[in-house]
CSV table of C-alpha atoms and ligand atoms in Angstrom, one decimal:
chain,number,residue,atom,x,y,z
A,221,UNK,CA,95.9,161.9,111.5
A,222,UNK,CA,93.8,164.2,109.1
A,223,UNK,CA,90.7,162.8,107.9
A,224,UNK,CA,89.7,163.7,104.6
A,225,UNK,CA,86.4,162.9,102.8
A,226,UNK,CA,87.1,160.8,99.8
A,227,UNK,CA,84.8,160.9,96.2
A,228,UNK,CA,84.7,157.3,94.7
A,229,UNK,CA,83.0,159.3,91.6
A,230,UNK,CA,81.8,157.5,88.6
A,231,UNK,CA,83.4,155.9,85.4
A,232,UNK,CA,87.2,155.6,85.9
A,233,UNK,CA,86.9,157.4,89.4
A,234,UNK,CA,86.9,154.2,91.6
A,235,UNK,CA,89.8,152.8,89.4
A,236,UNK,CA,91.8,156.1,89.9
A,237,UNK,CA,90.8,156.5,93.8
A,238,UNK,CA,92.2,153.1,94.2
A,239,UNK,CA,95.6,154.1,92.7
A,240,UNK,CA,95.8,157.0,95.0
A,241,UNK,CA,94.6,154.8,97.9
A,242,UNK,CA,97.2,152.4,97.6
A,243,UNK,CA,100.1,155.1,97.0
A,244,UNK,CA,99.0,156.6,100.1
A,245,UNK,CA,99.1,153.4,102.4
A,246,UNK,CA,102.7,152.3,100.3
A,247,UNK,CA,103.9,155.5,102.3
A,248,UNK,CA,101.9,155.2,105.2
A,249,UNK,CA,100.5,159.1,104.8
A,250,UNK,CA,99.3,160.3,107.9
A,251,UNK,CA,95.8,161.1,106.2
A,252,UNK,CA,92.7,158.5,107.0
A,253,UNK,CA,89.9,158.9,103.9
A,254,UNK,CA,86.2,158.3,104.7
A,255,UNK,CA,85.3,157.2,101.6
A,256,UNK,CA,81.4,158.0,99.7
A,257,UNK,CA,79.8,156.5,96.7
A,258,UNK,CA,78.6,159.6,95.3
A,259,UNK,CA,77.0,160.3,91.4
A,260,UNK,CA,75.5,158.4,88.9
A,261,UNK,CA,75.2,155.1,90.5
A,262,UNK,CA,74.1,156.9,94.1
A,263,UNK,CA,71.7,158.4,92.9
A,264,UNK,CA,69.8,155.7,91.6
A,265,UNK,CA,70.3,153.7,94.6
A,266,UNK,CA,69.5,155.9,97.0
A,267,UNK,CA,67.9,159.0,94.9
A,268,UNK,CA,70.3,161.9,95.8
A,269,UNK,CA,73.8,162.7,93.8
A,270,UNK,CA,75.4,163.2,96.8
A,271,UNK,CA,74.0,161.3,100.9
A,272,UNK,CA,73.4,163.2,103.6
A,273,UNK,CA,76.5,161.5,105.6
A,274,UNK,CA,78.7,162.7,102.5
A,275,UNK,CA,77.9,166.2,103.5
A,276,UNK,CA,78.2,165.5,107.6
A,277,UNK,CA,82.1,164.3,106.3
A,278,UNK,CA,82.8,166.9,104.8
A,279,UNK,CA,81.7,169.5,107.4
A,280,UNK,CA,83.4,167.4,109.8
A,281,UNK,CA,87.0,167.1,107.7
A,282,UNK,CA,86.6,170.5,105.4
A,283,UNK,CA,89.2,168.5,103.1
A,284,UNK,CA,87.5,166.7,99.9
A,285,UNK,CA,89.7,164.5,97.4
A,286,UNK,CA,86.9,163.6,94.7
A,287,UNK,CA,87.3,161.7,91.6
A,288,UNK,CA,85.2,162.6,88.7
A,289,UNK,CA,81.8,161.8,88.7
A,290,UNK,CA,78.9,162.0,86.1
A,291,UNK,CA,75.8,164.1,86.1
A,292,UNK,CA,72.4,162.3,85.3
A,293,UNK,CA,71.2,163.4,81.5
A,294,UNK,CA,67.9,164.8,82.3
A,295,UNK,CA,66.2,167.8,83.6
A,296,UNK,CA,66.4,169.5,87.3
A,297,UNK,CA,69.7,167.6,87.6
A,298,UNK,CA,72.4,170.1,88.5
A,299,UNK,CA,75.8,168.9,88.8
A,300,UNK,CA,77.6,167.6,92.2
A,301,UNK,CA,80.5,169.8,91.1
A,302,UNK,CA,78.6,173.0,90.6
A,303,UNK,CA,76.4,171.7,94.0
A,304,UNK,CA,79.4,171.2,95.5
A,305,UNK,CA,81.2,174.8,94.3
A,306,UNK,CA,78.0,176.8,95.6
A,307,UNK,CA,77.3,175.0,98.7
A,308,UNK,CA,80.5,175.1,100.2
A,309,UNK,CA,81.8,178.7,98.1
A,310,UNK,CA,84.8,177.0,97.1
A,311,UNK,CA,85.5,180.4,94.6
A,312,UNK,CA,89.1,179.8,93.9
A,313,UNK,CA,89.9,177.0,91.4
A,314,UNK,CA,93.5,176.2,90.3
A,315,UNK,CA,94.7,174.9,87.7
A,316,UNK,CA,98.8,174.5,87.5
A,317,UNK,CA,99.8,173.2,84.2
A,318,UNK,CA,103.8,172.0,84.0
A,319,UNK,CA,105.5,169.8,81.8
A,320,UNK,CA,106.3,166.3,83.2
A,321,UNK,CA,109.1,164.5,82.9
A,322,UNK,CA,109.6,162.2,79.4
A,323,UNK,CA,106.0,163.3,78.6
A,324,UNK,CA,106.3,164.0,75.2
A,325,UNK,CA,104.3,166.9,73.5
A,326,UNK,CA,105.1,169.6,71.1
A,327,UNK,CA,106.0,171.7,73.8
A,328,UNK,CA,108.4,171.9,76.2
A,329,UNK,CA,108.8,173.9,79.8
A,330,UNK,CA,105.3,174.4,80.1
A,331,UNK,CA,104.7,176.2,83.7
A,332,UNK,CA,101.7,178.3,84.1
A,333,UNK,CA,99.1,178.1,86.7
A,334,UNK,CA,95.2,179.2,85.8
A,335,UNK,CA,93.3,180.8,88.4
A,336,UNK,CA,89.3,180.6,87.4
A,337,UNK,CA,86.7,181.9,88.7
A,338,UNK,CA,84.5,179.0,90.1
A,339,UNK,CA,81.1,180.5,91.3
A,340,UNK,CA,79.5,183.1,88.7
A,341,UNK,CA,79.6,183.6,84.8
A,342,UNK,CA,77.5,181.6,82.6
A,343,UNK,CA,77.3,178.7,85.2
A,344,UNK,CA,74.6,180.4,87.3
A,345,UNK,CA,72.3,178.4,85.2
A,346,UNK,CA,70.0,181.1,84.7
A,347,UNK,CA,68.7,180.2,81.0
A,348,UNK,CA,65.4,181.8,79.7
A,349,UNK,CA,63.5,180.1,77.1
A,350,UNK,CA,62.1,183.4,75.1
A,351,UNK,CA,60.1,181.3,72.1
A,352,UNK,CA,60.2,178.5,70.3
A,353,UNK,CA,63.6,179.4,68.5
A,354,UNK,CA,65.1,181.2,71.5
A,355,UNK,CA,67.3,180.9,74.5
A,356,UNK,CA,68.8,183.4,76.6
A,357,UNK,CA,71.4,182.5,79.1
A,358,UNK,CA,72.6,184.9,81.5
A,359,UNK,CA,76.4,185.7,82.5
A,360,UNK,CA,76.6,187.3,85.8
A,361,UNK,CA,80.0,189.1,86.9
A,362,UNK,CA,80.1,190.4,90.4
A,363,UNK,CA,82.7,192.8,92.3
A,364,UNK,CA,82.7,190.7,94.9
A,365,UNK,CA,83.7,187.6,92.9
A,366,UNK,CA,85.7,189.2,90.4
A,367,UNK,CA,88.1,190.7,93.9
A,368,UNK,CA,88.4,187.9,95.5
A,369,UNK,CA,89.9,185.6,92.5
A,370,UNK,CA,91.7,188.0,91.0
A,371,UNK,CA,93.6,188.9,94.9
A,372,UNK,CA,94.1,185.0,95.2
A,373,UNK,CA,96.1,185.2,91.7
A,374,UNK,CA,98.7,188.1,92.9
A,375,UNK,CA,98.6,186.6,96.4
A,376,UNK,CA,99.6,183.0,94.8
A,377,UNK,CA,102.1,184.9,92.6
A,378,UNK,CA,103.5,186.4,95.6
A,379,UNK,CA,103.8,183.4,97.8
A,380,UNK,CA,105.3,181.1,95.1
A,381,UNK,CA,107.7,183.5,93.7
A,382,UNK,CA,106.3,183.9,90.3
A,383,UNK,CA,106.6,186.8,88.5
A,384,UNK,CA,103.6,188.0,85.9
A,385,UNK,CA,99.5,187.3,86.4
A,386,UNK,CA,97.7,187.8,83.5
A,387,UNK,CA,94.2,189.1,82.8
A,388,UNK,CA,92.1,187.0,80.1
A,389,UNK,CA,89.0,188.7,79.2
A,390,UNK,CA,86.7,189.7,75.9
A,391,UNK,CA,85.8,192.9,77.2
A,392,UNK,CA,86.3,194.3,73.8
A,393,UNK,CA,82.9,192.6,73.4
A,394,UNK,CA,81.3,192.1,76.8
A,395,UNK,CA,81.9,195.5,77.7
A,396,UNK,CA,80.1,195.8,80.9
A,397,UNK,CA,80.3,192.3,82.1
A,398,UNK,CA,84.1,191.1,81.2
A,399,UNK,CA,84.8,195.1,81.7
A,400,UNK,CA,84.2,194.9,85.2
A,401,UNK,CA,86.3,192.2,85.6
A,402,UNK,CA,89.2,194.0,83.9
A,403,UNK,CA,88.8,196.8,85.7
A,404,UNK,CA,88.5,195.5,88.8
A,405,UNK,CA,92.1,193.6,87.6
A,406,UNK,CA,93.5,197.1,87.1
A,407,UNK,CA,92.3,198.1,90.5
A,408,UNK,CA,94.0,195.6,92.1
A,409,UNK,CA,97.3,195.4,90.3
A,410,UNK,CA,98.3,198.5,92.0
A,411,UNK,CA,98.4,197.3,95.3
A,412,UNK,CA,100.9,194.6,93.7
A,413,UNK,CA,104.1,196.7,92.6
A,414,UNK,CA,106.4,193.8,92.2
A,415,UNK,CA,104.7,191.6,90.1
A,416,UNK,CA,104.3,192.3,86.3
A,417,UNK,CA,100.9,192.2,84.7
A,418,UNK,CA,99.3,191.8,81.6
A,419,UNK,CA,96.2,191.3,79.8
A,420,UNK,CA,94.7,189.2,76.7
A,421,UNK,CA,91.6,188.5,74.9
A,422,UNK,CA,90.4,185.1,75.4
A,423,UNK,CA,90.9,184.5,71.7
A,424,UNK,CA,94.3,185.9,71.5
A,425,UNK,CA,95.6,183.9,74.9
A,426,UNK,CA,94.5,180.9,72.9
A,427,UNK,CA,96.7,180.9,70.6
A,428,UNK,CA,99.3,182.8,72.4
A,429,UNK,CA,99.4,179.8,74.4
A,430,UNK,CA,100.0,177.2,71.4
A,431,UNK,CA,102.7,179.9,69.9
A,432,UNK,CA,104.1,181.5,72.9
A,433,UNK,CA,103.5,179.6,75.7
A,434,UNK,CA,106.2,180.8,77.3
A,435,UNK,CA,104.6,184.0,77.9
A,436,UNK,CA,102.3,183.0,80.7
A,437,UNK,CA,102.8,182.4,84.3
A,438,UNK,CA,99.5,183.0,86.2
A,439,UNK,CA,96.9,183.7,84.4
A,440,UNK,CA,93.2,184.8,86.1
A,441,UNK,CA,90.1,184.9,84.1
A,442,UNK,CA,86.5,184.5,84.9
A,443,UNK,CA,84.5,181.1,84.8
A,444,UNK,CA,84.1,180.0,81.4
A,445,UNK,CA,87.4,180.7,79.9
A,446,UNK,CA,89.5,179.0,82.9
A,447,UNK,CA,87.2,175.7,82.0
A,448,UNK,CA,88.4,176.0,78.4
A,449,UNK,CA,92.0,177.2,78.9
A,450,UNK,CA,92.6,174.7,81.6
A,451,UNK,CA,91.7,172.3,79.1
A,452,UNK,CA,93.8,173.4,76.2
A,453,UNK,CA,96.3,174.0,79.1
A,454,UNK,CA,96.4,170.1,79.5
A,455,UNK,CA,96.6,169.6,75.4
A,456,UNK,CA,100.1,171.4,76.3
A,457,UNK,CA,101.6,168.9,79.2
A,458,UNK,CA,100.3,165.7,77.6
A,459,UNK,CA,96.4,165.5,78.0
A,460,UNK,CA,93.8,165.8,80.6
A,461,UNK,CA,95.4,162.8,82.3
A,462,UNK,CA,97.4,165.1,84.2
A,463,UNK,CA,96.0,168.2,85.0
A,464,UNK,CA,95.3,168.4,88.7
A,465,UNK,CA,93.1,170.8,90.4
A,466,UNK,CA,92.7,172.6,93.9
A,467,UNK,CA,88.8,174.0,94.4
A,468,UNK,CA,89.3,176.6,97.6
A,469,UNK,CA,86.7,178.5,99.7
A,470,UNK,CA,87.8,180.0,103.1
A,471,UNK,CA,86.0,177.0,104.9
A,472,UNK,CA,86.3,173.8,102.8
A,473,UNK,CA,88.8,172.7,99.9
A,474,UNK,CA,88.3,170.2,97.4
A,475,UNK,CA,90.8,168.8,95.3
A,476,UNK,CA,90.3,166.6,92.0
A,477,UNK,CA,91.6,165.9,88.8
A,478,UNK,CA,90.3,168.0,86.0
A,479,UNK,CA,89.1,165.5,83.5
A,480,UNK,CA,85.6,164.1,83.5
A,481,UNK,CA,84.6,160.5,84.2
A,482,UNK,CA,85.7,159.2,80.8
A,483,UNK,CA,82.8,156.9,80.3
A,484,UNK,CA,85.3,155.6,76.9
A,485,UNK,CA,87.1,153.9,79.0
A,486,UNK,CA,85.3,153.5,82.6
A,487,UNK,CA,86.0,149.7,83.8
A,488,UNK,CA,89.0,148.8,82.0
A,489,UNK,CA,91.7,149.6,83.9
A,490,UNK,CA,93.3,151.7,80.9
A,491,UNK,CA,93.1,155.2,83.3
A,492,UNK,CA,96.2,157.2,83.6
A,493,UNK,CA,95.7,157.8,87.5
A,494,UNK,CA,98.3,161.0,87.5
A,495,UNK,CA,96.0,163.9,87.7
A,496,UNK,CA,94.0,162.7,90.9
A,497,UNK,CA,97.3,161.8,92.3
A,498,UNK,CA,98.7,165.6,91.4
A,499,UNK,CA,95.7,166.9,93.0
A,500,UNK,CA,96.0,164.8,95.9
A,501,UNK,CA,100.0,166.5,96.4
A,502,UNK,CA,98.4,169.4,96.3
A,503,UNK,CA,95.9,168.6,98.9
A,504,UNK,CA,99.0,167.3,101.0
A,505,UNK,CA,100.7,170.8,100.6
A,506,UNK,CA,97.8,172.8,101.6
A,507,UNK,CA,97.3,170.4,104.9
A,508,UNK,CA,101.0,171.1,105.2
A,509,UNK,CA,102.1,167.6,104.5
A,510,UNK,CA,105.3,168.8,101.8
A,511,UNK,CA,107.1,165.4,102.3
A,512,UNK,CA,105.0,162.8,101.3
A,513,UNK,CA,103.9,165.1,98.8
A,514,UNK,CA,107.6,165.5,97.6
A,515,UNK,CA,108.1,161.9,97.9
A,516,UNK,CA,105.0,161.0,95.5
A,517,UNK,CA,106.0,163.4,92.6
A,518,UNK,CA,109.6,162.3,92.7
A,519,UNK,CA,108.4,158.5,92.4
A,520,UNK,CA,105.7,159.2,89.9
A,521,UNK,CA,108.4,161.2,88.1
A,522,UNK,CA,110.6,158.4,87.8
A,523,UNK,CA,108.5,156.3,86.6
A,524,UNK,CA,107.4,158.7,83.9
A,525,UNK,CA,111.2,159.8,83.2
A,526,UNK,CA,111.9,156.1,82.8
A,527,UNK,CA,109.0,155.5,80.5
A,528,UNK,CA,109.1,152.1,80.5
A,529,UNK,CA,105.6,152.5,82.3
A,530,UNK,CA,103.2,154.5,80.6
A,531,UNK,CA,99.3,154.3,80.2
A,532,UNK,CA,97.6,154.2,76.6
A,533,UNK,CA,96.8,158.1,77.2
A,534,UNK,CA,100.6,158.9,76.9
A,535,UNK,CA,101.5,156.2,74.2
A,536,UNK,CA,102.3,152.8,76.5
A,537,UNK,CA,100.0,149.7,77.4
A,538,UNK,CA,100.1,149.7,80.9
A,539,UNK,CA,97.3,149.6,82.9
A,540,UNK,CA,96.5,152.0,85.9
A,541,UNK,CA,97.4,148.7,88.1
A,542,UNK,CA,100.8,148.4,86.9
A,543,UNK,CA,101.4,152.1,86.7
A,544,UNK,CA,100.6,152.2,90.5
A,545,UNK,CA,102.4,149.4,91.0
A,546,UNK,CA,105.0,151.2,88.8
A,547,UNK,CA,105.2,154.2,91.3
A,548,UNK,CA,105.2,152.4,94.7
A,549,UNK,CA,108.1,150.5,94.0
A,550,UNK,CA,109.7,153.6,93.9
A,551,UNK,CA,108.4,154.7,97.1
A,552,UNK,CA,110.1,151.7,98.7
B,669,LIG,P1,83.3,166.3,81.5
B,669,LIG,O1,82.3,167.0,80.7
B,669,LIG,O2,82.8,165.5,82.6
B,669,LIG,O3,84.5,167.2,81.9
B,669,LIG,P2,84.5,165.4,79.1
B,669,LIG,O4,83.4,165.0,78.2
B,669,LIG,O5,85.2,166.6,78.9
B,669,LIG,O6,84.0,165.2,80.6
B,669,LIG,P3,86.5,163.5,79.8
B,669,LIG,O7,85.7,162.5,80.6
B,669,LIG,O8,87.3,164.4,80.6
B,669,LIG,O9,85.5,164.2,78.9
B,669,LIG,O10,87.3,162.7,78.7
B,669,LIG,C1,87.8,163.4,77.5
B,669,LIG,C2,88.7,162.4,76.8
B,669,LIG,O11,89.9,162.3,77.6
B,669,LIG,C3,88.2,161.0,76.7
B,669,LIG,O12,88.5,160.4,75.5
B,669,LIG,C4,88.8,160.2,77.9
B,669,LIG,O13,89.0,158.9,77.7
B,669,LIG,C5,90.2,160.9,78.0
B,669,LIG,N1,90.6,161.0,79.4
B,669,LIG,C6,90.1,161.7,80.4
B,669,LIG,N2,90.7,161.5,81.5
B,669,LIG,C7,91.6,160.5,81.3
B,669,LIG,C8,92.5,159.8,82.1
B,669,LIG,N3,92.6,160.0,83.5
B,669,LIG,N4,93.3,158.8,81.6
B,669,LIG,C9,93.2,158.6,80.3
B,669,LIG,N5,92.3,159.2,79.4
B,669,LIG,C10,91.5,160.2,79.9
């Protein structure tokens, strides 16, 4: 039985850790959560975003499934996501966007996978108040960061038979910061004959993506733009109701969906669970549990292929109750 340390989170987190929960015990997965309040509500019962025995779990289990959870508006609050990135060096975030079944958008066999750079960038949080009418924040690229992503792009590629990565940059602009990054994309290319590279500016790959999206396979790009591509990744498949995510260091791995707590809907059971429930496959996968993982996509594809069961995000009234109810009697 693997044990893996389960995020409640904060605004539709519980609702969408309970869908995943119950899938999981329909098909009697051989995976036993230890469950954590963690966030918002923690923290003002107990005074930390994240409790002491949270951290014991995970350094016990090294495998996190964590629903979204909110950071504190205020100051000196950083968030459990970045907390969670640095602590544990989980530097490899991806991001595998694919069209679903019956999920209608303007776009159609939608496959590309975004590799971003989870650790450096602008989210270093170094920001430098230089007058009254005057910030300075600073983006930090480092070889060592830069290497390691960009190898766990080609190595990906080479694992899962795919055939291009792609570089997205601005180093027309940020010559020595997204420059080294290039560069150090060019470096490593060569020691990856068979697969076929190219590279974009940020700007371009935008709307490459809306025009050609065909063009992209795996993509690699530093912090900042994998936030917003994965999101305007999402816009492709159907919304940010069903992008899943796997965070990786070479110790611990943490998997979640990769939409926030949606506060707009927190509470009233209106949350398309899909993306946790993605992210949780790909948590089975990497613990090398392919069947159950099989099993769930092929029921929540049905469901979605039928489409008689759909939540308000993709155009239907179900709730997240009846979708999961939905899915597990497919499972059966
Ligand atoms: P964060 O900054 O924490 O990433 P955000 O401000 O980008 O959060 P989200 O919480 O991701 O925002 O929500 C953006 C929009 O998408 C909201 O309108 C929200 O209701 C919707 N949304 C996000 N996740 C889901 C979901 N699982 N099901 C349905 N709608 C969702």
């Amino acid at each position: 039985m693997t044990k893996v340390t389960l995020f409640k989170g904060d605004g539709i987190g519980p609702e969408i850790c309970e869908s995943v929960v119950r899938i999981f015990d329909a098909l009697k997965v051989d995976v036993e959560f230890e469950p954590f309040e963690v966030g918002e509500a923690e923290y003002y019962r107990n005074g930390a975003l994240i409790p002491n025995a949270a951290f014991d779990s995970i350094e016990r289990n090294k495998i996190i499934l964590k629903a979204p959870i909110t950071t504190p508006i205020g100051k000196g609050f950083r968030s459990c996501n970045v907390q969670l990135r640095e602590k544990y060096d989980l530097y490899t975030n991806i991001r595998p966007a694919k069209s679903l079944p019956n999920v209608k958008t303007p776009f159609e066999n939608i496959d590309m996978v975004i590799f971003r750079e989870n650790t450096e960038d602008l989210y270093v949080g170094i920001e430098e108040k230089i007058d009254e009418n005057t910030v300075h924040a600073t983006k930090v690229i480092t070889r060592k960061c830069s290497e390691r992503i960009i190898r766990a792009a080609f190595n990906y590629a080479v694992k899962n038979n795919r055939k291009k990565v792609s570089c997205i940059h601005k180093a027309n602009i940020l010559k020595m910061s997204d420059g080294l990054f290039l560069s150090i994309f060019n470096e490593i290319k060569e020691e990856y004959p068979t697969i076929e590279t190219d590279v974009y500016i940020v700007d371009n790959a935008c709307m490459q993506m809306v025009m050609h999206p065909e063009k992209f396979d795996v993509m690699v790009m530093p912090n900042l733009y994998g936030d917003i591509l994965s999101d305007l990744s999402s816009g492709l498949i159907g919304g940010l109701g069903f992008l899943p995510s796997a965070n990786l260091g070479d110790e611990v791995a943490m998997f979640e969906a990769v939409h926030g707590s949606a506060p707009d809907i927190a509470g009233k059971n209106l949350a398309n669970p899909t993306a946790l429930l993605l992210s949780a496959c790909m948590m089975l996968e990497y613990i090398g549990k392919e069947e159950p993982a099989k099993q769930i996509r092929s029921a929540l594809f049905e469901v979605l292929e039928e489409g008689t069961v759909r939540t308000r995000d993709c155009g239907g009234t179900a709730t997240t109750t009846e979708f999961t109810d939905a899915i597990i009697e497919k499972l059966n």
